[in-house]
C-alpha positions as a Python dict, from the first residue, in 0.01 Angstrom:
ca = {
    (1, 'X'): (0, 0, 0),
    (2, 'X'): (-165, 23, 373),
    (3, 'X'): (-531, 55, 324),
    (4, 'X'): (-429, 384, 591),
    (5, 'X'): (-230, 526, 318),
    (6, 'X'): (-457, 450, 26),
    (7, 'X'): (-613, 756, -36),
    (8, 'X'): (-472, 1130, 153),
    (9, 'X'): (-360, 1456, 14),
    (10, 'X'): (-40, 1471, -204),
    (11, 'X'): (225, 1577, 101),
    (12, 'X'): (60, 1303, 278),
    (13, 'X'): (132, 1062, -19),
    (14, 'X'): (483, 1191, -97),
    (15, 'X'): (607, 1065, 229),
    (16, 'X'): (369, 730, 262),
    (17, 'X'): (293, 565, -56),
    (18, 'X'): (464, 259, -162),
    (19, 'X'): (669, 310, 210),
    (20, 'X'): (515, 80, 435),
    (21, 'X'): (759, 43, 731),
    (22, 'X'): (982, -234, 694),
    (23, 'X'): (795, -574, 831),
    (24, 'X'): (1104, -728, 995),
    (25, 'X'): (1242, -422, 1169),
    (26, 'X'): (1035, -142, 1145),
    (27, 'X'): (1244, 65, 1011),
    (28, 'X'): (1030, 336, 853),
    (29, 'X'): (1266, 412, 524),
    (30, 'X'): (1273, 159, 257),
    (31, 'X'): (1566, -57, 267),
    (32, 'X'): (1779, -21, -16),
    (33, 'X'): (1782, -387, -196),
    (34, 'X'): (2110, -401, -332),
    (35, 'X'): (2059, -741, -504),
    (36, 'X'): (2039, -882, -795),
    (37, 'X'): (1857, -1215, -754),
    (38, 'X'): (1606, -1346, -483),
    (39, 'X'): (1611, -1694, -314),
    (40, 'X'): (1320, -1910, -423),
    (41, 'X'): (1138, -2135, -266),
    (42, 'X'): (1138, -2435, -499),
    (43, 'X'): (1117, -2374, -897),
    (44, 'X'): (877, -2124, -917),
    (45, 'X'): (852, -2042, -580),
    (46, 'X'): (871, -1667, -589),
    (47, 'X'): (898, -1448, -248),
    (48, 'X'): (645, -1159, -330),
    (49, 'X'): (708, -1208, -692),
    (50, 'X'): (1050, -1106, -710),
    (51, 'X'): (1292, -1343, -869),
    (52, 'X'): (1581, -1100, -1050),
    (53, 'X'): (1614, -778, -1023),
    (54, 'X'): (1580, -681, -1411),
    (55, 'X'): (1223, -811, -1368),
    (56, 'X'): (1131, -641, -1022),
    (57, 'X'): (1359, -495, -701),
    (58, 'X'): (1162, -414, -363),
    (59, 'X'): (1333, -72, -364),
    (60, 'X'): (1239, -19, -677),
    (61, 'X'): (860, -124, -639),
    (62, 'X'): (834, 103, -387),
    (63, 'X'): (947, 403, -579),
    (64, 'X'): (699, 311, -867),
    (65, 'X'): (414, 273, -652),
    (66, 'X'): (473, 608, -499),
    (67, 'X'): (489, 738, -858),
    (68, 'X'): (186, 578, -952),
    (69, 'X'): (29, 765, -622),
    (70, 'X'): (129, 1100, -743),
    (71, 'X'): (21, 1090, -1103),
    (72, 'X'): (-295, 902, -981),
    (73, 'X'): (-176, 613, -1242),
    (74, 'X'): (-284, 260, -1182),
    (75, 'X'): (75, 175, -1262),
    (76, 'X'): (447, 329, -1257),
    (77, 'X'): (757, 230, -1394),
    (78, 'X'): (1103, 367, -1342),
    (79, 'X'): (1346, 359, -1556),
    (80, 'X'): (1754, 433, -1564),
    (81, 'X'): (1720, 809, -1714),
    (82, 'X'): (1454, 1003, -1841),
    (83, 'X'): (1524, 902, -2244),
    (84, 'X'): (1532, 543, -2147),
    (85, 'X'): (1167, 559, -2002),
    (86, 'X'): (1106, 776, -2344),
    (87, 'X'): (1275, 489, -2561),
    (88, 'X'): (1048, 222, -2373),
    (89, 'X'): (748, 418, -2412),
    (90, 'X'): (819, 505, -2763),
    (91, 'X'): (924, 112, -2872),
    (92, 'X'): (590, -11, -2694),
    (93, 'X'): (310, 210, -2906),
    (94, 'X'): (527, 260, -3224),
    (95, 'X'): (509, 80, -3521),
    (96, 'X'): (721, 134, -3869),
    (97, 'X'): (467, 356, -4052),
    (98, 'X'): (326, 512, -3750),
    (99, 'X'): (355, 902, -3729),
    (100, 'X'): (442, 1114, -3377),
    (101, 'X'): (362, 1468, -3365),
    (102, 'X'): (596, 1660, -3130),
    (103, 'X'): (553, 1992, -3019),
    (104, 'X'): (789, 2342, -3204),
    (105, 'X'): (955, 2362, -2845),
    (106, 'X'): (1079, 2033, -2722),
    (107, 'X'): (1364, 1861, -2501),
    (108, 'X'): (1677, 1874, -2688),
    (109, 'X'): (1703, 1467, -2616),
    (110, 'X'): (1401, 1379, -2682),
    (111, 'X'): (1359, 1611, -3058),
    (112, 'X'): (1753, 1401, -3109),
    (113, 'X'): (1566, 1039, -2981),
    (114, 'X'): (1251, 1029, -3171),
    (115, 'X'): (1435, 1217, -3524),
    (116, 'X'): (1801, 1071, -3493),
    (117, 'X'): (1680, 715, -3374),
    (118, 'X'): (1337, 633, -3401),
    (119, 'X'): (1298, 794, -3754),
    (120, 'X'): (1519, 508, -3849),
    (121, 'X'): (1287, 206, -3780),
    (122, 'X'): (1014, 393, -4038),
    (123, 'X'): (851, 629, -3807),
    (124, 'X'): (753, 1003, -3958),
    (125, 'X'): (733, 1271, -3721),
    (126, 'X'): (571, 1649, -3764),
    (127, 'X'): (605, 1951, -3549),
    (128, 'X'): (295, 2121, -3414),
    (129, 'X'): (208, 2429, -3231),
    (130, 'X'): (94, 2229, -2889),
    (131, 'X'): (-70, 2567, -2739),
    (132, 'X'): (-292, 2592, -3061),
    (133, 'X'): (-569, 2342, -3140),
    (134, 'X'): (-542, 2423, -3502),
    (135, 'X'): (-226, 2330, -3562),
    (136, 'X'): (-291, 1997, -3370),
    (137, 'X'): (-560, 1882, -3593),
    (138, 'X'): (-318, 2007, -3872),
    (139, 'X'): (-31, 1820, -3766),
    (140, 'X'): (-299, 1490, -3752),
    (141, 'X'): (-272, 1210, -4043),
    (142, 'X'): (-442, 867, -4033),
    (143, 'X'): (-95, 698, -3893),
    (144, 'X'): (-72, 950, -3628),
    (145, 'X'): (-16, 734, -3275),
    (146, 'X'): (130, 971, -3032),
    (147, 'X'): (103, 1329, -2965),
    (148, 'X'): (389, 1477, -2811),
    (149, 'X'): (378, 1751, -2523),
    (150, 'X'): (557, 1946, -2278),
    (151, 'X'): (376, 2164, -2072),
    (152, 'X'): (541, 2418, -1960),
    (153, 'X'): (749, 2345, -2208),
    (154, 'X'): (1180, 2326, -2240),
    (155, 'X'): (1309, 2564, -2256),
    (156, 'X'): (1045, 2820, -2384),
    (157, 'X'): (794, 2788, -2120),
    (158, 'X'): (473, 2706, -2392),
    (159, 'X'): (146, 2579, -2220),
    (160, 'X'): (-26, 2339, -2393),
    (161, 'X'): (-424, 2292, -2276),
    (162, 'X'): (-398, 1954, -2178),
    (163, 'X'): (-762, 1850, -2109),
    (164, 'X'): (-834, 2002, -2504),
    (165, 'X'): (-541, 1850, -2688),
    (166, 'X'): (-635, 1528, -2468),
    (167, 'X'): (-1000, 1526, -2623),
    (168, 'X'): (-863, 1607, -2981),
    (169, 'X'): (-567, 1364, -2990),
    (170, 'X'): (-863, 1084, -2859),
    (171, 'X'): (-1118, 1147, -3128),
    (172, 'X'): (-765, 1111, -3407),
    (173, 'X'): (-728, 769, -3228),
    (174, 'X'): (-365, 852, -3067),
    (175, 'X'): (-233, 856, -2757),
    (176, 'X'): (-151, 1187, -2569),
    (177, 'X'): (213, 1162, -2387),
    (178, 'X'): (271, 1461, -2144),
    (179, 'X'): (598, 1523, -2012),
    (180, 'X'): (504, 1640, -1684),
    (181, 'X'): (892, 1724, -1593),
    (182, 'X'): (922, 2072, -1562),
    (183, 'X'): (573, 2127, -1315),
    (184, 'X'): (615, 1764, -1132),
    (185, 'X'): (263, 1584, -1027),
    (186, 'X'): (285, 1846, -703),
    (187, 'X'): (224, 2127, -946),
    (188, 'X'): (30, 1925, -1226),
    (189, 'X'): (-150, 1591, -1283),
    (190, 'X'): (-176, 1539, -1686),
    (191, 'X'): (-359, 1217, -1626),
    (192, 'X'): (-707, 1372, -1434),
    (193, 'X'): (-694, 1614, -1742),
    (194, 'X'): (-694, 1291, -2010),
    (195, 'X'): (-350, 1263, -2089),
    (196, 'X'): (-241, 918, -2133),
    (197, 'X'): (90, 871, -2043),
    (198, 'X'): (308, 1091, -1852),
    (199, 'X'): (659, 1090, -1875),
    (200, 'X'): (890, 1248, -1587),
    (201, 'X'): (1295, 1283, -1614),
    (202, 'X'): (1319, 1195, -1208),
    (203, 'X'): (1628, 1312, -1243),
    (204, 'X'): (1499, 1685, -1158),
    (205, 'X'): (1247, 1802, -911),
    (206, 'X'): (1176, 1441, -779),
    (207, 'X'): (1509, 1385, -729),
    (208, 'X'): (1546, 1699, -632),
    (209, 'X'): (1929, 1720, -552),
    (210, 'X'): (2136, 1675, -839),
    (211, 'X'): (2262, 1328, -771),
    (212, 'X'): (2069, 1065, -938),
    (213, 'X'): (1979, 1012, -1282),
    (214, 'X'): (1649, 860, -1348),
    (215, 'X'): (1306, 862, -1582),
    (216, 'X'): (898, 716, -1505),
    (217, 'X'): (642, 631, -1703),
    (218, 'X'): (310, 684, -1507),
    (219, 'X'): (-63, 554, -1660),
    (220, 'X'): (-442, 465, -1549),
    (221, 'X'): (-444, 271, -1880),
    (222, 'X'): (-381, -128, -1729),
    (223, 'X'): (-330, -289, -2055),
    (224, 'X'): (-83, -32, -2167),
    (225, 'X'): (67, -66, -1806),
    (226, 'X'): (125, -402, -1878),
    (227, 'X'): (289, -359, -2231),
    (228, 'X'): (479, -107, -2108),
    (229, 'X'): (659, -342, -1825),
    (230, 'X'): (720, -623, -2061),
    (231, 'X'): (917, -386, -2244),
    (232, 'X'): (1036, -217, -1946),
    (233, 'X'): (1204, -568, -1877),
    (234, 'X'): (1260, -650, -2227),
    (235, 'X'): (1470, -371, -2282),
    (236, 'X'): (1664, -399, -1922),
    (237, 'X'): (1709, 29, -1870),
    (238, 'X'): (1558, -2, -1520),
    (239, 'X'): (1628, 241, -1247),
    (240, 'X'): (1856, 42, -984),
    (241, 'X'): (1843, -9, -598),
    (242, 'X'): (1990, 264, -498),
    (243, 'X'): (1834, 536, -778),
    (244, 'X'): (1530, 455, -666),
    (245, 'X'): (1596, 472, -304),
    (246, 'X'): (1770, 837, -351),
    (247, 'X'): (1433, 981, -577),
    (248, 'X'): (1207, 808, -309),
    (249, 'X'): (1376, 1022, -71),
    (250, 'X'): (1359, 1317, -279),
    (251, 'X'): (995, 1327, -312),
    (252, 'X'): (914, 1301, 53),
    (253, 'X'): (1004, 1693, 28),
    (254, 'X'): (915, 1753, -299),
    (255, 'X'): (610, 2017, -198),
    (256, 'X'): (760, 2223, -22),
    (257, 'X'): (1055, 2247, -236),
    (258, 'X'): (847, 2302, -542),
    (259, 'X'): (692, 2596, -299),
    (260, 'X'): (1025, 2726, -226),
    (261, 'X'): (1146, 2719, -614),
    (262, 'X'): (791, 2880, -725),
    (263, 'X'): (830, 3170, -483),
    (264, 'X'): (1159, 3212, -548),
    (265, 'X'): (1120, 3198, -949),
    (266, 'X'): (798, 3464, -931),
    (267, 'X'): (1054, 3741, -740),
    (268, 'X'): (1354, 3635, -1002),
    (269, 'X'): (1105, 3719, -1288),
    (270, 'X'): (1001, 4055, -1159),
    (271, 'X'): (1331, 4185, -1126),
    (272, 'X'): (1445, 4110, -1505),
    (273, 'X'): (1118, 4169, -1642),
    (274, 'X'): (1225, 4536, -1504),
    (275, 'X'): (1600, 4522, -1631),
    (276, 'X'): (1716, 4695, -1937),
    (277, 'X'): (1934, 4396, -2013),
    (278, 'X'): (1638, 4139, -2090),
    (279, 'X'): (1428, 4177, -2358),
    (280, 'X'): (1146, 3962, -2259),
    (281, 'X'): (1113, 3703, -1984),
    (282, 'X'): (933, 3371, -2078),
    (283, 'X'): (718, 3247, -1752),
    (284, 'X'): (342, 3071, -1698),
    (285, 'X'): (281, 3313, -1381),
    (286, 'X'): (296, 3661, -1631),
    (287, 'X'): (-40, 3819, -1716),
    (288, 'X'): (90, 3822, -2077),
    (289, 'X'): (263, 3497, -2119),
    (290, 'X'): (103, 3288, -2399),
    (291, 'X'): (-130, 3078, -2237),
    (292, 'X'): (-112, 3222, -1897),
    (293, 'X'): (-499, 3150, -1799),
    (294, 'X'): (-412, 2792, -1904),
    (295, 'X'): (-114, 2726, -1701),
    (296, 'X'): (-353, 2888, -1385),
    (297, 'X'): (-661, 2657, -1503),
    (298, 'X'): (-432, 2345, -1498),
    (299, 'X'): (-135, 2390, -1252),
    (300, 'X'): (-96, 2465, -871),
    (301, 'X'): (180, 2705, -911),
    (302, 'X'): (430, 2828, -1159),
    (303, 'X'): (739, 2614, -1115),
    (304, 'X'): (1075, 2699, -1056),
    (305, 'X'): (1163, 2751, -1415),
    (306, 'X'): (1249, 3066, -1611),
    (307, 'X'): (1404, 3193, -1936),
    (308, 'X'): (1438, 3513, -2060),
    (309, 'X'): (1632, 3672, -2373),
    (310, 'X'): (1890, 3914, -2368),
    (311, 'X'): (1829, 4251, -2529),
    (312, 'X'): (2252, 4226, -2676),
    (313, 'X'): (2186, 3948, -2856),
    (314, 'X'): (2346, 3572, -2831),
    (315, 'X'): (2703, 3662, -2717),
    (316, 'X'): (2579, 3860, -2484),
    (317, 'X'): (2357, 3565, -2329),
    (318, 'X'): (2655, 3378, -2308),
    (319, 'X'): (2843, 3613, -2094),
    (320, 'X'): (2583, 3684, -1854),
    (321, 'X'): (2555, 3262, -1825),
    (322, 'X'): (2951, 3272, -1799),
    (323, 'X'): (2953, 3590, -1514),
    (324, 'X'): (2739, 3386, -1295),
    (325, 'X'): (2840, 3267, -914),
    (326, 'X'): (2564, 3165, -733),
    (327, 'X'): (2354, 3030, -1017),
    (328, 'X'): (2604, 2760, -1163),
    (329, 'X'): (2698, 2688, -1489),
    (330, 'X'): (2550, 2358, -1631),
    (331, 'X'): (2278, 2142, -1772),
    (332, 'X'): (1988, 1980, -1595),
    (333, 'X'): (1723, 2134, -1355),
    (334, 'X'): (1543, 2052, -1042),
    (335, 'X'): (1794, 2084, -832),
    (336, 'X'): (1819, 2254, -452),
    (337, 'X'): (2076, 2460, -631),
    (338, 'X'): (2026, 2744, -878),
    (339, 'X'): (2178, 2676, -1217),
    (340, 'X'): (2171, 2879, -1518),
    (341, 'X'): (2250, 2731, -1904),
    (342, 'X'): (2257, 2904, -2281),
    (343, 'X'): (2003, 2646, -2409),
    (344, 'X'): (2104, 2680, -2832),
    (345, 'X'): (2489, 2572, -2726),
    (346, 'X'): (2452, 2356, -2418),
    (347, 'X'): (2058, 2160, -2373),
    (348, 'X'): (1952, 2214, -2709),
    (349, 'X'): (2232, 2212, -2978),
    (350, 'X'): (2080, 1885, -3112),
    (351, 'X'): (1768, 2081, -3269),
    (352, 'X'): (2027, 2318, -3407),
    (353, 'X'): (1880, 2375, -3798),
    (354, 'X'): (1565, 2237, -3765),
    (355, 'X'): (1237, 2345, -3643),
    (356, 'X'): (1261, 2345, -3291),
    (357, 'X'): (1640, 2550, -3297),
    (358, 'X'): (1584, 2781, -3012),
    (359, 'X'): (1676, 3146, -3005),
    (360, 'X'): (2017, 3253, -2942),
    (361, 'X'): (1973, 3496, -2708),
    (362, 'X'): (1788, 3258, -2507),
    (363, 'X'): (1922, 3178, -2131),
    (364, 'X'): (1728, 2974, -1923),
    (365, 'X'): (1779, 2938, -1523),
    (366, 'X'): (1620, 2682, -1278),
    (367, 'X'): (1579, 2881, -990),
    (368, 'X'): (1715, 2676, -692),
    (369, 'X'): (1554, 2712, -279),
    (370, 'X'): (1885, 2950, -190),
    (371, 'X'): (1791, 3300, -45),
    (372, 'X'): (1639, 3485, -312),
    (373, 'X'): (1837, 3805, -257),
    (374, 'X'): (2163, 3634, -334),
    (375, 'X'): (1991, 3502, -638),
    (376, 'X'): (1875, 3839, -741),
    (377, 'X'): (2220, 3990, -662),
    (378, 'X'): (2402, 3738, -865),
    (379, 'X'): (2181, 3787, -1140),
    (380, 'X'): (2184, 4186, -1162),
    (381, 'X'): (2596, 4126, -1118),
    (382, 'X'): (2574, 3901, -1419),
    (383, 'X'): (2332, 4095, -1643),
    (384, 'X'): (2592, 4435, -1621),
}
């Protein structure tokens, strides 16, 4: 990166890092390098170091040194979808024998990777209470190698304390993985607080517009940097040309969209935390949420998230999801657009029976950057 973009404040390094102007032409977007191999000059002789596009893509380069910018990493790595960076991640520290503890309120996909996939090459898992210390150190055995969090967490909105989980999972001898999806690095940087890893689905708020599917790996560790992008190539799940190009663009206005979504989401919650219809709303920015003080210690803003319950129970959540206009009807999050989901039949039916099954009455929305009264129209239409 240009030593004049080396350092700067996080708008500044949205837009510049890793996205030098194009030497030949100028042209101040990264080219998209649709390509699979690279010309060399004699066997050996690599241009830059790129030689196949598995291994490394210029496009792609550029995406993961933004990334690493963000996070303040030394290294990033993108990936073809959120679970594949997970699957990388998970393949590179695990061992058969090795135990992970994830937290009660988890991704859907990832509770259904780590139990339905990994469990099978002889890894144990636990569940833990991430926003409690005590049940960390509980959830703790000799074998344990990764601690699991989400913070806030999908799709019940828990805050974990990173920087004291991060000092508890370090004296155990594990590694602390933070999914940093739901706040994005504008609204949260796990690794200044000790995390070790941070895992993003780029697929949301980087990305930003519901058209690219994508998942990064961000650390300051260098050695685990470089296990992680033998395996990164090993594996072959890489994020292509043109992924990386569309979240590179993304982030160049991911502040102010995360602005837009947090203001948006803090007038959303006021309205049903009045409404007869909801029985409780589940957000970071309430006085009363469970770790509230946390999420303000730790975070920027709120997010763009929110979930609330519905006082008539699960078929009622349903229908309000189903009576819907503005906010649309399906999975994922991030998005410009508002969307609304029942999590225990659409996000999260994979944790169905276990620990981590969600309520039933449970709808969660990612508020979109529309005009919030249309939002809080559709919302008051759909809640009767």
């Amino acid at each position: 990166m240009n030593e004049q973009h080396s350092a700067g404040r996080f708008e500044t390094l949205a837009i510049h890092a890793g996205q030098e102007p194009d030497p030949l032409t100028g042209a101040v977007v990264p080219p998209i390098h649709q390509v699979s191999t690279f010309k060399q000059d004699g066997v050996g002789g690599l241009r830059g170091g790129y030689e196949y596009s598995r291994s490394a893509n210029p496009t792609r380069t550029a995406l993961e040194e933004n990334l690493a910018a963000l996070e303040g990493g030394s290294r990033g790595l993108a990936f073809a979808s959120g679970l594949a960076a997970e699957d990388c991640l998970l393949r590179t520290v695990l061992r058969p024998g090795d135990h992970v503890v994830l937290p009660g309120d988890a991704y859907g996909g990832t509770f259904r990777l780590i139990t339905k996939v990994v469990e099978r090459w002889g890894v144990a898992w636990s569940v833990a209470d991430t926003g409690d210390p005590a049940s960390v150190r509980a959830a703790l055995r000799p074998e344990t190698k990764v601690v699991w969090v989400e913070t806030p967490s999908n799709p019940l909105l828990g805050i974990t304390d990173i920087a004291l989980v991060a000092e508890i999972t370090r004296s155990a001898g594990a590694r602390l993985v933070v999914d940093n999806t739901f706040a994005s690095p504008y609204l949260q940087q796990p690794l200044a607080l000790g995390a070790d890893v941070v895992v993003h689905s780029t697929t949301k708020y980087l990305g930003g517009h519901s058209d690219v599917i994508g998942g990064a790996l961000v650390t300051a560790d260098q050695g685990l940097a470089d296990e992680l992008a033998f395996h990164q190539n090993a594996l072959g799940a890489v994020a292509g040309p043109f992924d990386s190009w569309l979240v590179l663009r993304g982030i160049k206005t991911l502040a102010v969209r995360m602005d837009r979504h947090s203001a948006n989401a803090a007038r959303i919650v006021e309205t049903l935390s009045a409404h007869r219809a909801v029985s409780q709303v589940l957000y970071p920015g309430l006085p009363d949420h469970p770790g509230h003080e946390t999420a303000a210690k730790q975070m920027r803003g709120f997010g763009g998230m929110v979930s609330f319950r519905v006082a008539g129970g699960e078929e009622a959540a349903v229908a309000v999801c189903d009576r819907a206009r503005v906010f649309t009807l399906g999975e994922s999050l991030g998005g410009v657009e508002s969307l609304i989901e029942h999590p225990g039949r659409m996000t999260h039916a994979s944790a169905a029976g276990s620990a981590l099954e969600v309520p039933g009455d449970l709808v969660r929305l990612s508020v979109g950057i529309e005009a919030v009264d249309d939002l809080l129209e559709d919302l008051t239409r759909a809640l009767g």
